[in-house]
Amino acid sequence: MDELEQANIEQGLAWLSRRRKVDIFDDMFIRTLHKQLFGDVWRWAGQYRLTEKNIGIDPIQISMQLRMFLGDAQLWAEQDIFPPLEAAARFHHRMVLIHPFPNGNGRHARIATDILLDVAYKHPPIAWASGYNLQADNARRRDYIAALRAADAGDFDPLFIFVGAR
């Protein structure tokens, strides 16, 4: 399954590279991106989850919360509220916190965050893995999860450090 997922992600990234216009602040784009990244693996790809998970908000709130969050992120970019990597860390955290899809949220959120950096800030992508596989249990993944959990509690410094903002 991992090889199929990786092949589908690569196809999704190829699809993304062919697009002339990308609206990272549009919830339809967020869903389409997920479908392009995982549609060959999961038939429900691109559809918001309908059930509770051990992470994420109430499924009934996903659509509204995602649109509100994307509006916030657009304001951050248009008004230069945060430096690029800090905005990226906040964007990534909120996407993971909402957890809109049944699966693939971390990979989708990392790719969406890199799109945000490119489109809204003209900034290079984050070195998320730094040579490690973030899907496997290793020190980099543990640091990533710990940084997200700290951000859940309101302490964004570990996540800022993780993405290179500090």
Tab-separated table of N, CA and C in Angstrom:
chain	number	residue	atom	x	y	z
A	1	MET	N	0.821	-1.193	0.000
A	1	MET	CA	0.000	0.000	0.000
A	1	MET	C	0.867	1.260	0.000
A	2	ASP	N	1.975	1.259	0.739
A	2	ASP	CA	2.830	2.437	0.790
A	2	ASP	C	3.367	2.816	-0.587
A	3	GLU	N	3.743	1.826	-1.396
A	3	GLU	CA	4.248	2.111	-2.745
A	3	GLU	C	3.156	2.711	-3.612
A	4	LEU	N	1.934	2.190	-3.500
A	4	LEU	CA	0.811	2.733	-4.257
A	4	LEU	C	0.509	4.157	-3.814
A	5	GLU	N	0.514	4.383	-2.505
A	5	GLU	CA	0.298	5.734	-1.985
A	5	GLU	C	1.365	6.687	-2.509
A	6	GLN	N	2.622	6.286	-2.461
A	6	GLN	CA	3.707	7.146	-2.928
A	6	GLN	C	3.569	7.444	-4.414
A	7	ALA	N	3.222	6.435	-5.199
A	7	ALA	CA	3.026	6.645	-6.642
A	7	ALA	C	1.875	7.607	-6.884
A	8	ASN	N	0.794	7.478	-6.118
A	8	ASN	CA	-0.345	8.373	-6.275
A	8	ASN	C	0.028	9.797	-5.871
A	9	ILE	N	0.794	9.939	-4.787
A	9	ILE	CA	1.246	11.272	-4.368
A	9	ILE	C	2.092	11.904	-5.471
A	10	GLU	N	2.978	11.138	-6.064
A	10	GLU	CA	3.808	11.664	-7.156
A	10	GLU	C	2.948	12.090	-8.341
A	11	GLN	N	1.903	11.322	-8.655
A	11	GLN	CA	0.977	11.725	-9.721
A	11	GLN	C	0.256	13.015	-9.339
A	12	GLY	N	-0.138	13.116	-8.067
A	12	GLY	CA	-0.799	14.322	-7.594
A	12	GLY	C	0.100	15.537	-7.680
A	13	LEU	N	1.369	15.367	-7.357
A	13	LEU	CA	2.318	16.482	-7.463
A	13	LEU	C	2.547	16.865	-8.920
A	14	ALA	N	2.541	15.884	-9.817
A	14	ALA	CA	2.655	16.179	-11.254
A	14	ALA	C	1.431	16.967	-11.712
A	15	TRP	N	0.254	16.567	-11.266
A	15	TRP	CA	-0.980	17.306	-11.573
A	15	TRP	C	-0.848	18.751	-11.089
A	16	LEU	N	-0.354	18.914	-9.880
A	16	LEU	CA	-0.193	20.243	-9.302
A	16	LEU	C	0.762	21.092	-10.137
A	17	SER	N	1.843	20.510	-10.607
A	17	SER	CA	2.836	21.271	-11.377
A	17	SER	C	2.279	21.741	-12.723
A	18	ARG	N	1.234	21.091	-13.211
A	18	ARG	CA	0.630	21.485	-14.493
A	18	ARG	C	-0.431	22.570	-14.344
A	19	ARG	N	-0.827	22.857	-13.133
A	19	ARG	CA	-1.888	23.853	-12.913
A	19	ARG	C	-1.320	25.260	-13.043
A	20	ARG	N	-2.055	26.087	-13.765
A	20	ARG	CA	-1.640	27.488	-13.914
A	20	ARG	C	-2.028	28.311	-12.691
A	21	LYS	N	-3.215	28.064	-12.174
A	21	LYS	CA	-3.716	28.835	-11.041
A	21	LYS	C	-4.012	27.883	-9.886
A	22	VAL	N	-3.512	28.232	-8.738
A	22	VAL	CA	-3.746	27.446	-7.530
A	22	VAL	C	-4.293	28.395	-6.474
A	23	ASP	N	-5.485	28.100	-5.964
A	23	ASP	CA	-6.058	28.909	-4.890
A	23	ASP	C	-6.021	28.105	-3.596
A	24	ILE	N	-4.935	28.224	-2.899
A	24	ILE	CA	-4.730	27.475	-1.665
A	24	ILE	C	-5.739	27.876	-0.598
A	25	PHE	N	-6.405	29.008	-0.778
A	25	PHE	CA	-7.373	29.494	0.207
A	25	PHE	C	-8.803	29.052	-0.104
A	26	ASP	N	-8.967	28.157	-1.064
A	26	ASP	CA	-10.285	27.669	-1.475
A	26	ASP	C	-10.476	26.232	-0.993
A	27	ASP	N	-11.556	25.984	-0.264
A	27	ASP	CA	-11.762	24.641	0.275
A	27	ASP	C	-11.967	23.606	-0.828
A	28	MET	N	-12.472	24.005	-1.982
A	28	MET	CA	-12.605	23.058	-3.094
A	28	MET	C	-11.216	22.616	-3.571
A	29	PHE	N	-10.263	23.548	-3.599
A	29	PHE	CA	-8.898	23.168	-3.968
A	29	PHE	C	-8.317	22.197	-2.937
A	30	ILE	N	-8.568	22.444	-1.664
A	30	ILE	CA	-8.062	21.561	-0.605
A	30	ILE	C	-8.582	20.138	-0.822
A	31	ARG	N	-9.873	20.009	-1.142
A	31	ARG	CA	-10.455	18.680	-1.385
A	31	ARG	C	-9.910	18.060	-2.668
A	32	THR	N	-9.788	18.876	-3.712
A	32	THR	CA	-9.268	18.369	-4.988
A	32	THR	C	-7.828	17.905	-4.836
A	33	LEU	N	-7.033	18.657	-4.088
A	33	LEU	CA	-5.648	18.256	-3.842
A	33	LEU	C	-5.613	16.888	-3.163
A	34	HIS	N	-6.422	16.683	-2.149
A	34	HIS	CA	-6.457	15.391	-1.460
A	34	HIS	C	-6.847	14.280	-2.433
A	35	LYS	N	-7.833	14.546	-3.274
A	35	LYS	CA	-8.267	13.540	-4.257
A	35	LYS	C	-7.146	13.226	-5.247
A	36	GLN	N	-6.423	14.245	-5.688
A	36	GLN	CA	-5.320	14.023	-6.626
A	36	GLN	C	-4.177	13.244	-5.972
A	37	LEU	N	-3.943	13.480	-4.694
A	37	LEU	CA	-2.852	12.805	-3.986
A	37	LEU	C	-3.182	11.360	-3.615
A	38	PHE	N	-4.461	11.075	-3.373
A	38	PHE	CA	-4.832	9.766	-2.825
A	38	PHE	C	-5.974	9.064	-3.553
A	39	GLY	N	-6.483	9.636	-4.631
A	39	GLY	CA	-7.658	9.089	-5.313
A	39	GLY	C	-7.479	7.704	-5.893
A	40	ASP	N	-6.255	7.304	-6.203
A	40	ASP	CA	-6.022	5.945	-6.707
A	40	ASP	C	-5.937	4.927	-5.569
A	41	VAL	N	-5.833	5.415	-4.347
A	41	VAL	CA	-5.677	4.543	-3.183
A	41	VAL	C	-7.004	4.390	-2.431
A	42	TRP	N	-7.696	5.507	-2.226
A	42	TRP	CA	-8.948	5.498	-1.465
A	42	TRP	C	-10.059	6.116	-2.303
A	43	ARG	N	-11.168	5.412	-2.476
A	43	ARG	CA	-12.254	5.937	-3.311
A	43	ARG	C	-12.907	7.168	-2.682
A	44	TRP	N	-12.782	7.343	-1.382
A	44	TRP	CA	-13.362	8.490	-0.697
A	44	TRP	C	-12.411	9.696	-0.667
A	45	ALA	N	-11.256	9.588	-1.285
A	45	ALA	CA	-10.275	10.692	-1.263
A	45	ALA	C	-10.944	11.984	-1.729
A	46	GLY	N	-10.631	13.060	-1.043
A	46	GLY	CA	-11.195	14.360	-1.379
A	46	GLY	C	-12.527	14.639	-0.712
A	47	GLN	N	-13.042	13.688	0.036
A	47	GLN	CA	-14.307	13.870	0.755
A	47	GLN	C	-14.012	14.022	2.243
A	48	TYR	N	-14.643	15.014	2.849
A	48	TYR	CA	-14.446	15.210	4.280
A	48	TYR	C	-14.944	13.989	5.052
A	49	ARG	N	-14.279	13.725	6.158
A	49	ARG	CA	-14.675	12.564	6.967
A	49	ARG	C	-16.046	12.814	7.597
A	50	LEU	N	-16.752	11.735	7.834
A	50	LEU	CA	-18.100	11.792	8.389
A	50	LEU	C	-18.178	11.185	9.783
A	51	THR	N	-17.052	10.662	10.262
A	51	THR	CA	-17.038	10.005	11.568
A	51	THR	C	-15.995	10.644	12.477
A	52	GLU	N	-16.203	10.456	13.773
A	52	GLU	CA	-15.250	10.935	14.777
A	52	GLU	C	-13.962	10.124	14.686
A	53	LYS	N	-12.849	10.782	14.946
A	53	LYS	CA	-11.544	10.123	15.043
A	53	LYS	C	-10.940	10.511	16.387
A	54	ASN	N	-9.814	9.909	16.722
A	54	ASN	CA	-9.157	10.265	17.980
A	54	ASN	C	-8.434	11.601	17.859
A	55	ILE	N	-8.446	12.177	16.680
A	55	ILE	CA	-7.851	13.488	16.425
A	55	ILE	C	-8.800	14.234	15.496
A	56	GLY	N	-8.808	15.540	15.626
A	56	GLY	CA	-9.636	16.341	14.732
A	56	GLY	C	-10.920	16.811	15.387
A	57	ILE	N	-11.560	17.738	14.705
A	57	ILE	CA	-12.788	18.332	15.219
A	57	ILE	C	-13.990	17.468	14.847
A	58	ASP	N	-15.138	17.826	15.388
A	58	ASP	CA	-16.397	17.155	15.069
A	58	ASP	C	-16.611	17.217	13.552
A	59	PRO	N	-16.900	16.086	12.919
A	59	PRO	CA	-17.030	16.072	11.456
A	59	PRO	C	-18.049	17.072	10.916
A	60	ILE	N	-19.085	17.354	11.685
A	60	ILE	CA	-20.106	18.284	11.210
A	60	ILE	C	-19.558	19.711	11.091
A	61	GLN	N	-18.453	19.994	11.791
A	61	GLN	CA	-17.847	21.328	11.795
A	61	GLN	C	-16.752	21.502	10.733
A	62	ILE	N	-16.347	20.426	10.084
A	62	ILE	CA	-15.171	20.473	9.208
A	62	ILE	C	-15.302	21.521	8.115
A	63	SER	N	-16.369	21.483	7.358
A	63	SER	CA	-16.512	22.388	6.216
A	63	SER	C	-16.456	23.852	6.649
A	64	MET	N	-17.231	24.201	7.672
A	64	MET	CA	-17.265	25.585	8.142
A	64	MET	C	-15.920	26.002	8.736
A	65	GLN	N	-15.340	25.154	9.591
A	65	GLN	CA	-14.070	25.497	10.228
A	65	GLN	C	-12.940	25.616	9.211
A	66	LEU	N	-12.955	24.764	8.202
A	66	LEU	CA	-11.913	24.834	7.180
A	66	LEU	C	-12.029	26.132	6.385
A	67	ARG	N	-13.244	26.509	6.008
A	67	ARG	CA	-13.420	27.770	5.270
A	67	ARG	C	-12.994	28.966	6.118
A	68	MET	N	-13.354	28.957	7.405
A	68	MET	CA	-12.941	30.056	8.287
A	68	MET	C	-11.419	30.110	8.403
A	69	PHE	N	-10.802	28.956	8.595
A	69	PHE	CA	-9.346	28.879	8.711
A	69	PHE	C	-8.667	29.365	7.435
A	70	LEU	N	-9.164	28.951	6.269
A	70	LEU	CA	-8.555	29.387	5.004
A	70	LEU	C	-8.702	30.891	4.825
A	71	GLY	N	-9.815	31.451	5.284
A	71	GLY	CA	-9.975	32.908	5.267
A	71	GLY	C	-8.964	33.589	6.173
A	72	ASP	N	-8.740	33.016	7.350
A	72	ASP	CA	-7.716	33.549	8.262
A	72	ASP	C	-6.342	33.509	7.597
A	73	ALA	N	-6.016	32.372	6.998
A	73	ALA	CA	-4.704	32.210	6.359
A	73	ALA	C	-4.525	33.197	5.211
A	74	GLN	N	-5.591	33.449	4.478
A	74	GLN	CA	-5.511	34.427	3.391
A	74	GLN	C	-5.231	35.819	3.953
A	75	LEU	N	-5.880	36.162	5.049
A	75	LEU	CA	-5.629	37.447	5.705
A	75	LEU	C	-4.183	37.535	6.187
A	76	TRP	N	-3.662	36.450	6.770
A	76	TRP	CA	-2.265	36.446	7.218
A	76	TRP	C	-1.339	36.805	6.069
A	77	ALA	N	-1.598	36.221	4.913
A	77	ALA	CA	-0.732	36.448	3.750
A	77	ALA	C	-0.912	37.856	3.198
A	78	GLU	N	-2.152	38.275	3.020
A	78	GLU	CA	-2.417	39.583	2.408
A	78	GLU	C	-1.951	40.734	3.285
A	79	GLN	N	-2.031	40.568	4.596
A	79	GLN	CA	-1.678	41.644	5.524
A	79	GLN	C	-0.294	41.468	6.152
A	80	ASP	N	0.462	40.462	5.699
A	80	ASP	CA	1.780	40.181	6.273
A	80	ASP	C	1.728	40.084	7.800
A	81	ILE	N	0.761	39.340	8.291
A	81	ILE	CA	0.568	39.192	9.738
A	81	ILE	C	1.730	38.428	10.377
A	82	PHE	N	2.169	37.362	9.705
A	82	PHE	CA	3.256	36.526	10.215
A	82	PHE	C	4.333	36.388	9.148
A	83	PRO	N	5.590	36.192	9.548
A	83	PRO	CA	6.622	35.840	8.568
A	83	PRO	C	6.235	34.518	7.890
A	84	PRO	N	6.756	34.263	6.694
A	84	PRO	CA	6.333	33.087	5.924
A	84	PRO	C	6.384	31.751	6.666
A	85	LEU	N	7.487	31.430	7.307
A	85	LEU	CA	7.581	30.120	7.961
A	85	LEU	C	6.708	30.024	9.211
A	86	GLU	N	6.497	31.141	9.880
A	86	GLU	CA	5.583	31.131	11.022
A	86	GLU	C	4.149	30.932	10.535
A	87	ALA	N	3.774	31.622	9.459
A	87	ALA	CA	2.443	31.417	8.869
A	87	ALA	C	2.280	29.971	8.423
A	88	ALA	N	3.329	29.415	7.841
A	88	ALA	CA	3.286	28.024	7.379
A	88	ALA	C	3.075	27.067	8.549
A	89	ALA	N	3.778	27.293	9.647
A	89	ALA	CA	3.620	26.431	10.820
A	89	ALA	C	2.191	26.507	11.352
A	90	ARG	N	1.653	27.706	11.423
A	90	ARG	CA	0.281	27.882	11.910
A	90	ARG	C	-0.729	27.246	10.946
A	91	PHE	N	-0.491	27.415	9.651
A	91	PHE	CA	-1.357	26.822	8.630
A	91	PHE	C	-1.348	25.301	8.770
A	92	HIS	N	-0.166	24.740	8.847
A	92	HIS	CA	-0.037	23.290	8.947
A	92	HIS	C	-0.721	22.766	10.211
A	93	HIS	N	-0.464	23.415	11.320
A	93	HIS	CA	-1.063	22.970	12.576
A	93	HIS	C	-2.586	22.987	12.492
A	94	ARG	N	-3.138	24.061	11.978
A	94	ARG	CA	-4.601	24.177	11.934
A	94	ARG	C	-5.198	23.137	10.995
A	95	MET	N	-4.522	22.877	9.881
A	95	MET	CA	-5.010	21.855	8.949
A	95	MET	C	-5.022	20.484	9.636
A	96	VAL	N	-3.958	20.167	10.345
A	96	VAL	CA	-3.887	18.880	11.047
A	96	VAL	C	-4.897	18.843	12.195
A	97	LEU	N	-5.071	19.957	12.885
A	97	LEU	CA	-6.017	20.027	14.000
A	97	LEU	C	-7.448	19.772	13.517
A	98	ILE	N	-7.814	20.360	12.399
A	98	ILE	CA	-9.146	20.129	11.826
A	98	ILE	C	-9.268	18.677	11.375
A	99	HIS	N	-8.216	18.139	10.777
A	99	HIS	CA	-8.170	16.734	10.351
A	99	HIS	C	-9.369	16.411	9.455
A	100	PRO	N	-9.436	17.065	8.293
A	100	PRO	CA	-10.659	16.977	7.490
A	100	PRO	C	-10.951	15.626	6.846
A	101	PHE	N	-9.954	14.804	6.637
A	101	PHE	CA	-10.140	13.565	5.879
A	101	PHE	C	-9.949	12.338	6.772
A	102	PRO	N	-10.510	11.197	6.372
A	102	PRO	CA	-10.324	9.989	7.178
A	102	PRO	C	-8.866	9.551	7.294
A	103	ASN	N	-8.057	9.833	6.273
A	103	ASN	CA	-6.656	9.419	6.286
A	103	ASN	C	-5.873	10.340	5.352
A	104	GLY	N	-4.552	10.346	5.500
A	104	GLY	CA	-3.693	11.146	4.630
A	104	GLY	C	-3.578	12.599	5.030
A	105	ASN	N	-4.065	12.958	6.209
A	105	ASN	CA	-4.086	14.360	6.628
A	105	ASN	C	-2.705	14.975	6.797
A	106	GLY	N	-1.767	14.244	7.386
A	106	GLY	CA	-0.425	14.796	7.596
A	106	GLY	C	0.286	15.070	6.287
A	107	ARG	N	0.285	14.083	5.404
A	107	ARG	CA	0.945	14.263	4.101
A	107	ARG	C	0.271	15.373	3.309
A	108	HIS	N	-1.064	15.365	3.298
A	108	HIS	CA	-1.815	16.407	2.596
A	108	HIS	C	-1.498	17.780	3.182
A	109	ALA	N	-1.489	17.888	4.506
A	109	ALA	CA	-1.232	19.179	5.152
A	109	ALA	C	0.182	19.678	4.873
A	110	ARG	N	1.158	18.773	4.834
A	110	ARG	CA	2.529	19.200	4.529
A	110	ARG	C	2.625	19.720	3.093
A	111	ILE	N	1.991	19.037	2.171
A	111	ILE	CA	2.015	19.480	0.771
A	111	ILE	C	1.249	20.787	0.627
A	112	ALA	N	0.080	20.894	1.255
A	112	ALA	CA	-0.700	22.134	1.193
A	112	ALA	C	0.086	23.300	1.793
A	113	THR	N	0.819	23.040	2.864
A	113	THR	CA	1.627	24.088	3.492
A	113	THR	C	2.729	24.559	2.549
A	114	ASP	N	3.364	23.633	1.862
A	114	ASP	CA	4.391	24.022	0.890
A	114	ASP	C	3.784	24.813	-0.268
A	115	ILE	N	2.556	24.468	-0.663
A	115	ILE	CA	1.861	25.243	-1.697
A	115	ILE	C	1.601	26.653	-1.186
A	116	LEU	N	1.149	26.765	0.065
A	116	LEU	CA	0.938	28.083	0.671
A	116	LEU	C	2.216	28.909	0.601
A	117	LEU	N	3.323	28.322	1.004
A	117	LEU	CA	4.596	29.049	0.981
A	117	LEU	C	4.938	29.528	-0.422
A	118	ASP	N	4.735	28.684	-1.411
A	118	ASP	CA	5.054	29.034	-2.791
A	118	ASP	C	4.120	30.113	-3.331
A	119	VAL	N	2.825	29.881	-3.222
A	119	VAL	CA	1.828	30.749	-3.856
A	119	VAL	C	1.683	32.083	-3.130
A	120	ALA	N	1.576	32.046	-1.816
A	120	ALA	CA	1.274	33.258	-1.058
A	120	ALA	C	2.505	34.027	-0.610
A	121	TYR	N	3.639	33.344	-0.471
A	121	TYR	CA	4.825	33.990	0.091
A	121	TYR	C	6.054	33.930	-0.810
A	122	LYS	N	5.958	33.214	-1.930
A	122	LYS	CA	7.117	33.032	-2.827
A	122	LYS	C	8.327	32.534	-2.041
A	123	HIS	N	8.074	31.584	-1.166
A	123	HIS	CA	9.089	31.041	-0.258
A	123	HIS	C	9.327	29.575	-0.599
A	124	PRO	N	10.558	29.096	-0.489
A	124	PRO	CA	10.818	27.673	-0.762
A	124	PRO	C	10.102	26.770	0.247
A	125	PRO	N	9.917	25.502	-0.117
A	125	PRO	CA	9.218	24.575	0.776
A	125	PRO	C	10.028	24.249	2.026
A	126	ILE	N	9.336	23.692	2.985
A	126	ILE	CA	9.948	23.257	4.243
A	126	ILE	C	10.607	21.897	4.033
A	127	ALA	N	11.741	21.683	4.673
A	127	ALA	CA	12.409	20.366	4.642
A	127	ALA	C	11.785	19.506	5.740
A	128	TRP	N	10.554	19.080	5.502
A	128	TRP	CA	9.794	18.350	6.518
A	128	TRP	C	10.543	17.135	7.032
A	129	ALA	N	11.017	16.310	6.134
A	129	ALA	CA	11.607	15.029	6.529
A	129	ALA	C	13.082	15.144	6.891
A	130	SER	N	13.783	16.090	6.293
A	130	SER	CA	15.225	16.250	6.526
A	130	SER	C	15.966	14.922	6.426
A	131	GLY	N	15.648	14.159	5.395
A	131	GLY	CA	16.324	12.891	5.159
A	131	GLY	C	15.694	11.693	5.844
A	132	TYR	N	14.664	11.931	6.640
A	132	TYR	CA	13.972	10.838	7.334
A	132	TYR	C	12.640	10.555	6.647
A	133	ASN	N	12.067	9.412	6.943
A	133	ASN	CA	10.730	9.065	6.485
A	133	ASN	C	9.761	9.450	7.595
A	134	LEU	N	8.956	10.484	7.367
A	134	LEU	CA	8.037	10.926	8.412
A	134	LEU	C	6.896	9.945	8.647
A	135	GLN	N	6.754	8.953	7.785
A	135	GLN	CA	5.729	7.932	7.987
A	135	GLN	C	6.228	6.840	8.937
A	136	ALA	N	7.538	6.730	9.103
A	136	ALA	CA	8.129	5.697	9.970
A	136	ALA	C	8.419	6.286	11.348
A	137	ASP	N	8.543	5.420	12.331
A	137	ASP	CA	8.874	5.865	13.678
A	137	ASP	C	10.368	6.157	13.747
A	138	ASN	N	10.707	7.423	13.900
A	138	ASN	CA	12.097	7.839	14.031
A	138	ASN	C	12.126	9.148	14.808
A	139	ALA	N	13.318	9.643	15.097
A	139	ALA	CA	13.453	10.849	15.918
A	139	ALA	C	12.784	12.053	15.259
A	140	ARG	N	12.910	12.182	13.944
A	140	ARG	CA	12.312	13.327	13.249
A	140	ARG	C	10.786	13.291	13.373
A	141	ARG	N	10.186	12.126	13.183
A	141	ARG	CA	8.731	12.014	13.316
A	141	ARG	C	8.300	12.300	14.758
A	142	ARG	N	9.052	11.791	15.723
A	142	ARG	CA	8.709	12.049	17.126
A	142	ARG	C	8.782	13.548	17.431
A	143	ASP	N	9.792	14.238	16.896
A	143	ASP	CA	9.898	15.692	17.078
A	143	ASP	C	8.712	16.411	16.429
A	144	TYR	N	8.329	15.947	15.253
A	144	TYR	CA	7.199	16.523	14.514
A	144	TYR	C	5.900	16.381	15.318
A	145	ILE	N	5.629	15.181	15.801
A	145	ILE	CA	4.413	14.931	16.583
A	145	ILE	C	4.441	15.741	17.880
A	146	ALA	N	5.582	15.787	18.543
A	146	ALA	CA	5.704	16.561	19.783
A	146	ALA	C	5.476	18.049	19.517
A	147	ALA	N	5.980	18.552	18.403
A	147	ALA	CA	5.788	19.959	18.051
A	147	ALA	C	4.313	20.253	17.781
A	148	LEU	N	3.630	19.344	17.102
A	148	LEU	CA	2.193	19.527	16.855
A	148	LEU	C	1.408	19.492	18.163
A	149	ARG	N	1.769	18.592	19.049
A	149	ARG	CA	1.070	18.502	20.343
A	149	ARG	C	1.309	19.751	21.186
A	150	ALA	N	2.527	20.282	21.150
A	150	ALA	CA	2.807	21.523	21.872
A	150	ALA	C	1.955	22.657	21.303
A	151	ALA	N	1.834	22.714	19.982
A	151	ALA	CA	0.995	23.739	19.351
A	151	ALA	C	-0.469	23.552	19.743
A	152	ASP	N	-0.910	22.304	19.872
A	152	ASP	CA	-2.276	22.043	20.351
A	152	ASP	C	-2.514	22.711	21.700
A	153	ALA	N	-1.474	22.750	22.523
A	153	ALA	CA	-1.563	23.340	23.861
A	153	ALA	C	-1.252	24.837	23.854
A	154	GLY	N	-1.030	25.419	22.668
A	154	GLY	CA	-0.789	26.854	22.558
A	154	GLY	C	0.664	27.267	22.482
A	155	ASP	N	1.584	26.321	22.554
A	155	ASP	CA	3.015	26.626	22.473
A	155	ASP	C	3.511	26.290	21.065
A	156	PHE	N	3.637	27.313	20.233
A	156	PHE	CA	4.037	27.100	18.844
A	156	PHE	C	5.549	27.075	18.643
A	157	ASP	N	6.330	27.428	19.667
A	157	ASP	CA	7.781	27.494	19.491
A	157	ASP	C	8.393	26.192	18.963
A	158	PRO	N	8.051	25.019	19.503
A	158	PRO	CA	8.641	23.795	18.936
A	158	PRO	C	8.303	23.596	17.455
A	159	LEU	N	7.098	23.967	17.049
A	159	LEU	CA	6.734	23.831	15.639
A	159	LEU	C	7.470	24.869	14.797
A	160	PHE	N	7.624	26.083	15.319
A	160	PHE	CA	8.406	27.099	14.600
A	160	PHE	C	9.841	26.613	14.401
A	161	ILE	N	10.409	26.012	15.428
A	161	ILE	CA	11.771	25.472	15.323
A	161	ILE	C	11.800	24.338	14.307
A	162	PHE	N	10.815	23.452	14.367
A	162	PHE	CA	10.772	22.305	13.454
A	162	PHE	C	10.758	22.748	11.992
A	163	VAL	N	9.981	23.792	11.672
A	163	VAL	CA	9.878	24.232	10.268
A	163	VAL	C	10.987	25.209	9.877
A	164	GLY	N	11.823	25.593	10.840
A	164	GLY	CA	12.939	26.490	10.528
A	164	GLY	C	12.618	27.961	10.660
A	165	ALA	N	11.522	28.280	11.367
A	165	ALA	CA	11.152	29.686	11.548
A	165	ALA	C	11.963	30.338	12.662
A	166	ARG	N	12.600	29.537	13.501
A	166	ARG	CA	13.402	30.076	14.612
A	166	ARG	C	14.697	29.319	14.693
